Every structure is written in C-alpha cells, then in structure tokens.
Amino acid sequence: QVQLVESGGDLVQLGGSLRLSCATSGLRFPLYDMSWHRQAPGKERELVASITSGGKTDYIDSVKGRFTISRDNAKDTVFLQMNSLNPEDTAIYYCKAERLVSWRTEPLNFWGQGTQVTVSP
C-alpha cells in the first residue's frame, strides 16, 4: 500500500522558516517525480515546486529564491525548505508522487494528506 506522509507544518511569524518532509512507502521512490502543492482557503490547489526522478527542480515564481525542494532517495523522502515566509504562503501543503508508465495512458499518482502551514503577519 502506497503512503505519503507529510510533516513539518506549523505556525510561524512573518520572515520565518519551515522545512516540510514527505516520507513515502510502498512505491519505488527513485522512479517517481515528486512535487509539493498547496491550497489556501477559498483557492484552488496549486503546484509550488517539483523535482524529477533525475533531480531537476522547478518552482512557481512567487517562491523562487525562497523555497528549495530536494529529495533523499535513500530515505524515500522529499523535502521543502521554506524561507522568508509571508502570510500569502499560508495553506495546506501536499506532496505528490507521479510516474509515467507504459501500461497506462494516465500517470500513476499518489497524494499525501497534507500539513498546515500558517504564517502570521
């Protein structure tokens, strides 16, 4: 059974930092592209950062230079280091694992349950 478990969310003040972790099990982690998404109240879920199985990273403009996504294939875990946090970063943060496979037209994808990040002014 595949599981993705996020942790590290918390209440922080403006300018603070947090490190989110997403521990996975039940999948061949090194083969998966991993990403962090967030959903703020009343808004749609959005992609924040991604890292491919080969280690290539990408970010939305609003977090470039502040957030860093990384992965540890030995620990089957993906991280999101978040610095210089502001209230607009307040959201539930979710991790996602995705993999293209030849026997499916749609990629395999799995989601975690989310972790709350709240940034106070």
mmCIF file of C-alpha atoms in Angstrom:
data_model
loop_
_atom_site.group_PDB
_atom_site.id
_atom_site.type_symbol
_atom_site.label_atom_id
_atom_site.label_comp_id
_atom_site.label_asym_id
_atom_site.label_seq_id
_atom_site.Cartn_x
_atom_site.Cartn_y
_atom_site.Cartn_z
ATOM 1 C CA GLN A 1 0.000 0.000 0.000
ATOM 2 C CA VAL A 2 1.376 3.369 -1.030
ATOM 3 C CA GLN A 3 1.601 6.027 1.652
ATOM 4 C CA LEU A 4 2.808 9.618 1.584
ATOM 5 C CA VAL A 5 3.030 11.287 4.986
ATOM 6 C CA GLU A 6 3.790 14.990 5.230
ATOM 7 C CA SER A 7 5.143 16.619 8.364
ATOM 8 C CA GLY A 8 6.750 19.859 9.461
ATOM 9 C CA GLY A 9 3.849 22.254 9.115
ATOM 10 C CA ASP A 10 3.496 24.811 11.875
ATOM 11 C CA LEU A 11 2.562 28.351 12.824
ATOM 12 C CA VAL A 12 5.416 30.772 12.159
ATOM 13 C CA GLN A 13 5.858 34.513 12.058
ATOM 14 C CA LEU A 14 6.488 36.650 9.019
ATOM 15 C CA GLY A 15 10.023 36.031 7.762
ATOM 16 C CA GLY A 16 10.331 32.664 9.449
ATOM 17 C CA SER A 17 11.374 29.309 8.024
ATOM 18 C CA LEU A 18 9.987 25.801 7.939
ATOM 19 C CA ARG A 19 11.140 22.517 6.497
ATOM 20 C CA LEU A 20 8.456 20.171 5.271
ATOM 21 C CA SER A 21 9.077 16.462 4.834
ATOM 22 C CA CYS A 22 7.131 13.870 2.890
ATOM 23 C CA ALA A 23 8.020 10.304 3.772
ATOM 24 C CA THR A 24 6.857 7.703 1.298
ATOM 25 C CA SER A 25 6.425 3.964 1.427
ATOM 26 C CA GLY A 26 5.087 1.274 -0.863
ATOM 27 C CA LEU A 27 6.466 2.753 -4.064
ATOM 28 C CA ARG A 28 9.752 2.728 -5.923
ATOM 29 C CA PHE A 29 10.587 6.243 -4.850
ATOM 30 C CA PRO A 30 13.623 6.882 -7.107
ATOM 31 C CA LEU A 31 11.421 6.354 -10.168
ATOM 32 C CA TYR A 32 8.885 8.981 -9.206
ATOM 33 C CA ASP A 33 8.759 12.671 -9.917
ATOM 34 C CA MET A 34 7.846 14.441 -6.689
ATOM 35 C CA SER A 35 6.122 17.742 -6.122
ATOM 36 C CA TRP A 36 4.709 19.994 -3.442
ATOM 37 C CA HIS A 37 1.333 21.633 -3.879
ATOM 38 C CA ARG A 38 -0.625 23.966 -1.636
ATOM 39 C CA GLN A 39 -4.198 25.006 -1.152
ATOM 40 C CA ALA A 40 -5.186 28.158 0.649
ATOM 41 C CA PRO A 41 -8.723 28.711 1.978
ATOM 42 C CA GLY A 42 -11.089 29.534 -0.854
ATOM 43 C CA LYS A 43 -8.459 28.932 -3.514
ATOM 44 C CA GLU A 44 -7.605 26.115 -5.870
ATOM 45 C CA ARG A 45 -4.710 23.807 -5.185
ATOM 46 C CA GLU A 46 -1.548 24.991 -6.914
ATOM 47 C CA LEU A 47 1.782 23.434 -7.765
ATOM 48 C CA VAL A 48 4.566 25.041 -5.743
ATOM 49 C CA ALA A 49 7.716 23.085 -6.560
ATOM 50 C CA SER A 50 8.714 19.902 -8.317
ATOM 51 C CA ILE A 51 11.720 17.641 -8.609
ATOM 52 C CA THR A 52 12.056 14.954 -11.230
ATOM 53 C CA SER A 53 13.408 11.485 -10.669
ATOM 54 C CA GLY A 54 16.616 12.808 -12.178
ATOM 55 C CA GLY A 55 16.814 15.733 -9.781
ATOM 56 C CA LYS A 56 15.668 18.605 -11.988
ATOM 57 C CA THR A 57 13.770 21.222 -9.994
ATOM 58 C CA ASP A 58 11.190 23.841 -10.852
ATOM 59 C CA TYR A 59 9.276 26.457 -8.864
ATOM 60 C CA ILE A 60 6.432 28.871 -9.247
ATOM 61 C CA ASP A 61 7.586 32.461 -9.482
ATOM 62 C CA SER A 62 6.256 33.508 -6.093
ATOM 63 C CA VAL A 63 8.537 31.089 -4.224
ATOM 64 C CA LYS A 64 11.685 31.235 -6.354
ATOM 65 C CA GLY A 65 14.654 32.151 -4.234
ATOM 66 C CA ARG A 66 12.772 31.366 -1.009
ATOM 67 C CA PHE A 67 11.812 27.686 -1.287
ATOM 68 C CA THR A 68 14.038 24.727 -2.090
ATOM 69 C CA ILE A 69 12.803 21.257 -2.969
ATOM 70 C CA SER A 70 15.111 18.292 -2.503
ATOM 71 C CA ARG A 71 14.911 14.534 -2.260
ATOM 72 C CA ASP A 72 16.728 11.765 -0.454
ATOM 73 C CA ASN A 73 16.321 8.571 -2.441
ATOM 74 C CA ALA A 74 17.965 6.542 0.321
ATOM 75 C CA LYS A 75 15.201 7.627 2.707
ATOM 76 C CA ASP A 76 12.337 7.723 0.172
ATOM 77 C CA THR A 77 11.649 11.266 1.306
ATOM 78 C CA VAL A 78 11.150 14.633 -0.358
ATOM 79 C CA PHE A 79 11.668 17.949 1.420
ATOM 80 C CA LEU A 80 10.593 21.537 1.015
ATOM 81 C CA GLN A 81 12.746 24.142 2.722
ATOM 82 C CA MET A 82 10.764 27.354 3.026
ATOM 83 C CA ASN A 83 12.453 30.610 3.987
ATOM 84 C CA SER A 84 11.286 34.207 4.237
ATOM 85 C CA LEU A 85 7.720 33.069 4.736
ATOM 86 C CA ASN A 86 4.898 35.536 4.386
ATOM 87 C CA PRO A 87 1.143 35.309 5.072
ATOM 88 C CA GLU A 88 0.458 34.547 1.418
ATOM 89 C CA ASP A 89 2.237 31.219 1.955
ATOM 90 C CA THR A 90 -0.431 30.146 4.433
ATOM 91 C CA ALA A 91 -2.019 26.955 3.112
ATOM 92 C CA ILE A 92 -2.238 23.224 3.469
ATOM 93 C CA TYR A 93 0.806 21.755 1.756
ATOM 94 C CA TYR A 94 0.520 18.409 -0.018
ATOM 95 C CA CYS A 95 3.145 16.209 -1.598
ATOM 96 C CA LYS A 96 2.517 14.200 -4.730
ATOM 97 C CA ALA A 97 4.319 11.306 -6.343
ATOM 98 C CA GLU A 98 3.898 10.781 -10.077
ATOM 99 C CA ARG A 99 5.285 8.315 -12.567
ATOM 100 C CA LEU A 100 4.621 7.685 -16.237
ATOM 101 C CA VAL A 101 4.283 4.004 -17.037
ATOM 102 C CA SER A 102 3.881 2.260 -20.368
ATOM 103 C CA TRP A 103 0.782 0.294 -19.395
ATOM 104 C CA ARG A 104 -1.351 3.312 -18.530
ATOM 105 C CA THR A 105 -2.416 6.343 -20.520
ATOM 106 C CA GLU A 106 -2.550 8.347 -17.303
ATOM 107 C CA PRO A 107 0.448 8.555 -14.966
ATOM 108 C CA LEU A 108 0.433 6.842 -11.621
ATOM 109 C CA ASN A 109 -0.010 9.469 -8.952
ATOM 110 C CA PHE A 110 -0.389 9.453 -5.199
ATOM 111 C CA TRP A 111 -1.087 12.241 -2.707
ATOM 112 C CA GLY A 112 -0.365 12.784 0.925
ATOM 113 C CA GLN A 113 -2.903 14.021 3.448
ATOM 114 C CA GLY A 114 -1.377 17.481 3.817
ATOM 115 C CA THR A 115 0.264 19.548 6.517
ATOM 116 C CA GLN A 116 -0.866 23.007 7.622
ATOM 117 C CA VAL A 117 1.453 25.970 7.279
ATOM 118 C CA THR A 118 0.293 29.229 8.837
ATOM 119 C CA VAL A 119 2.301 32.449 8.645
ATOM 120 C CA SER A 120 1.262 35.255 10.946
ATOM 121 C CA PRO A 121 1.803 38.918 9.966
#
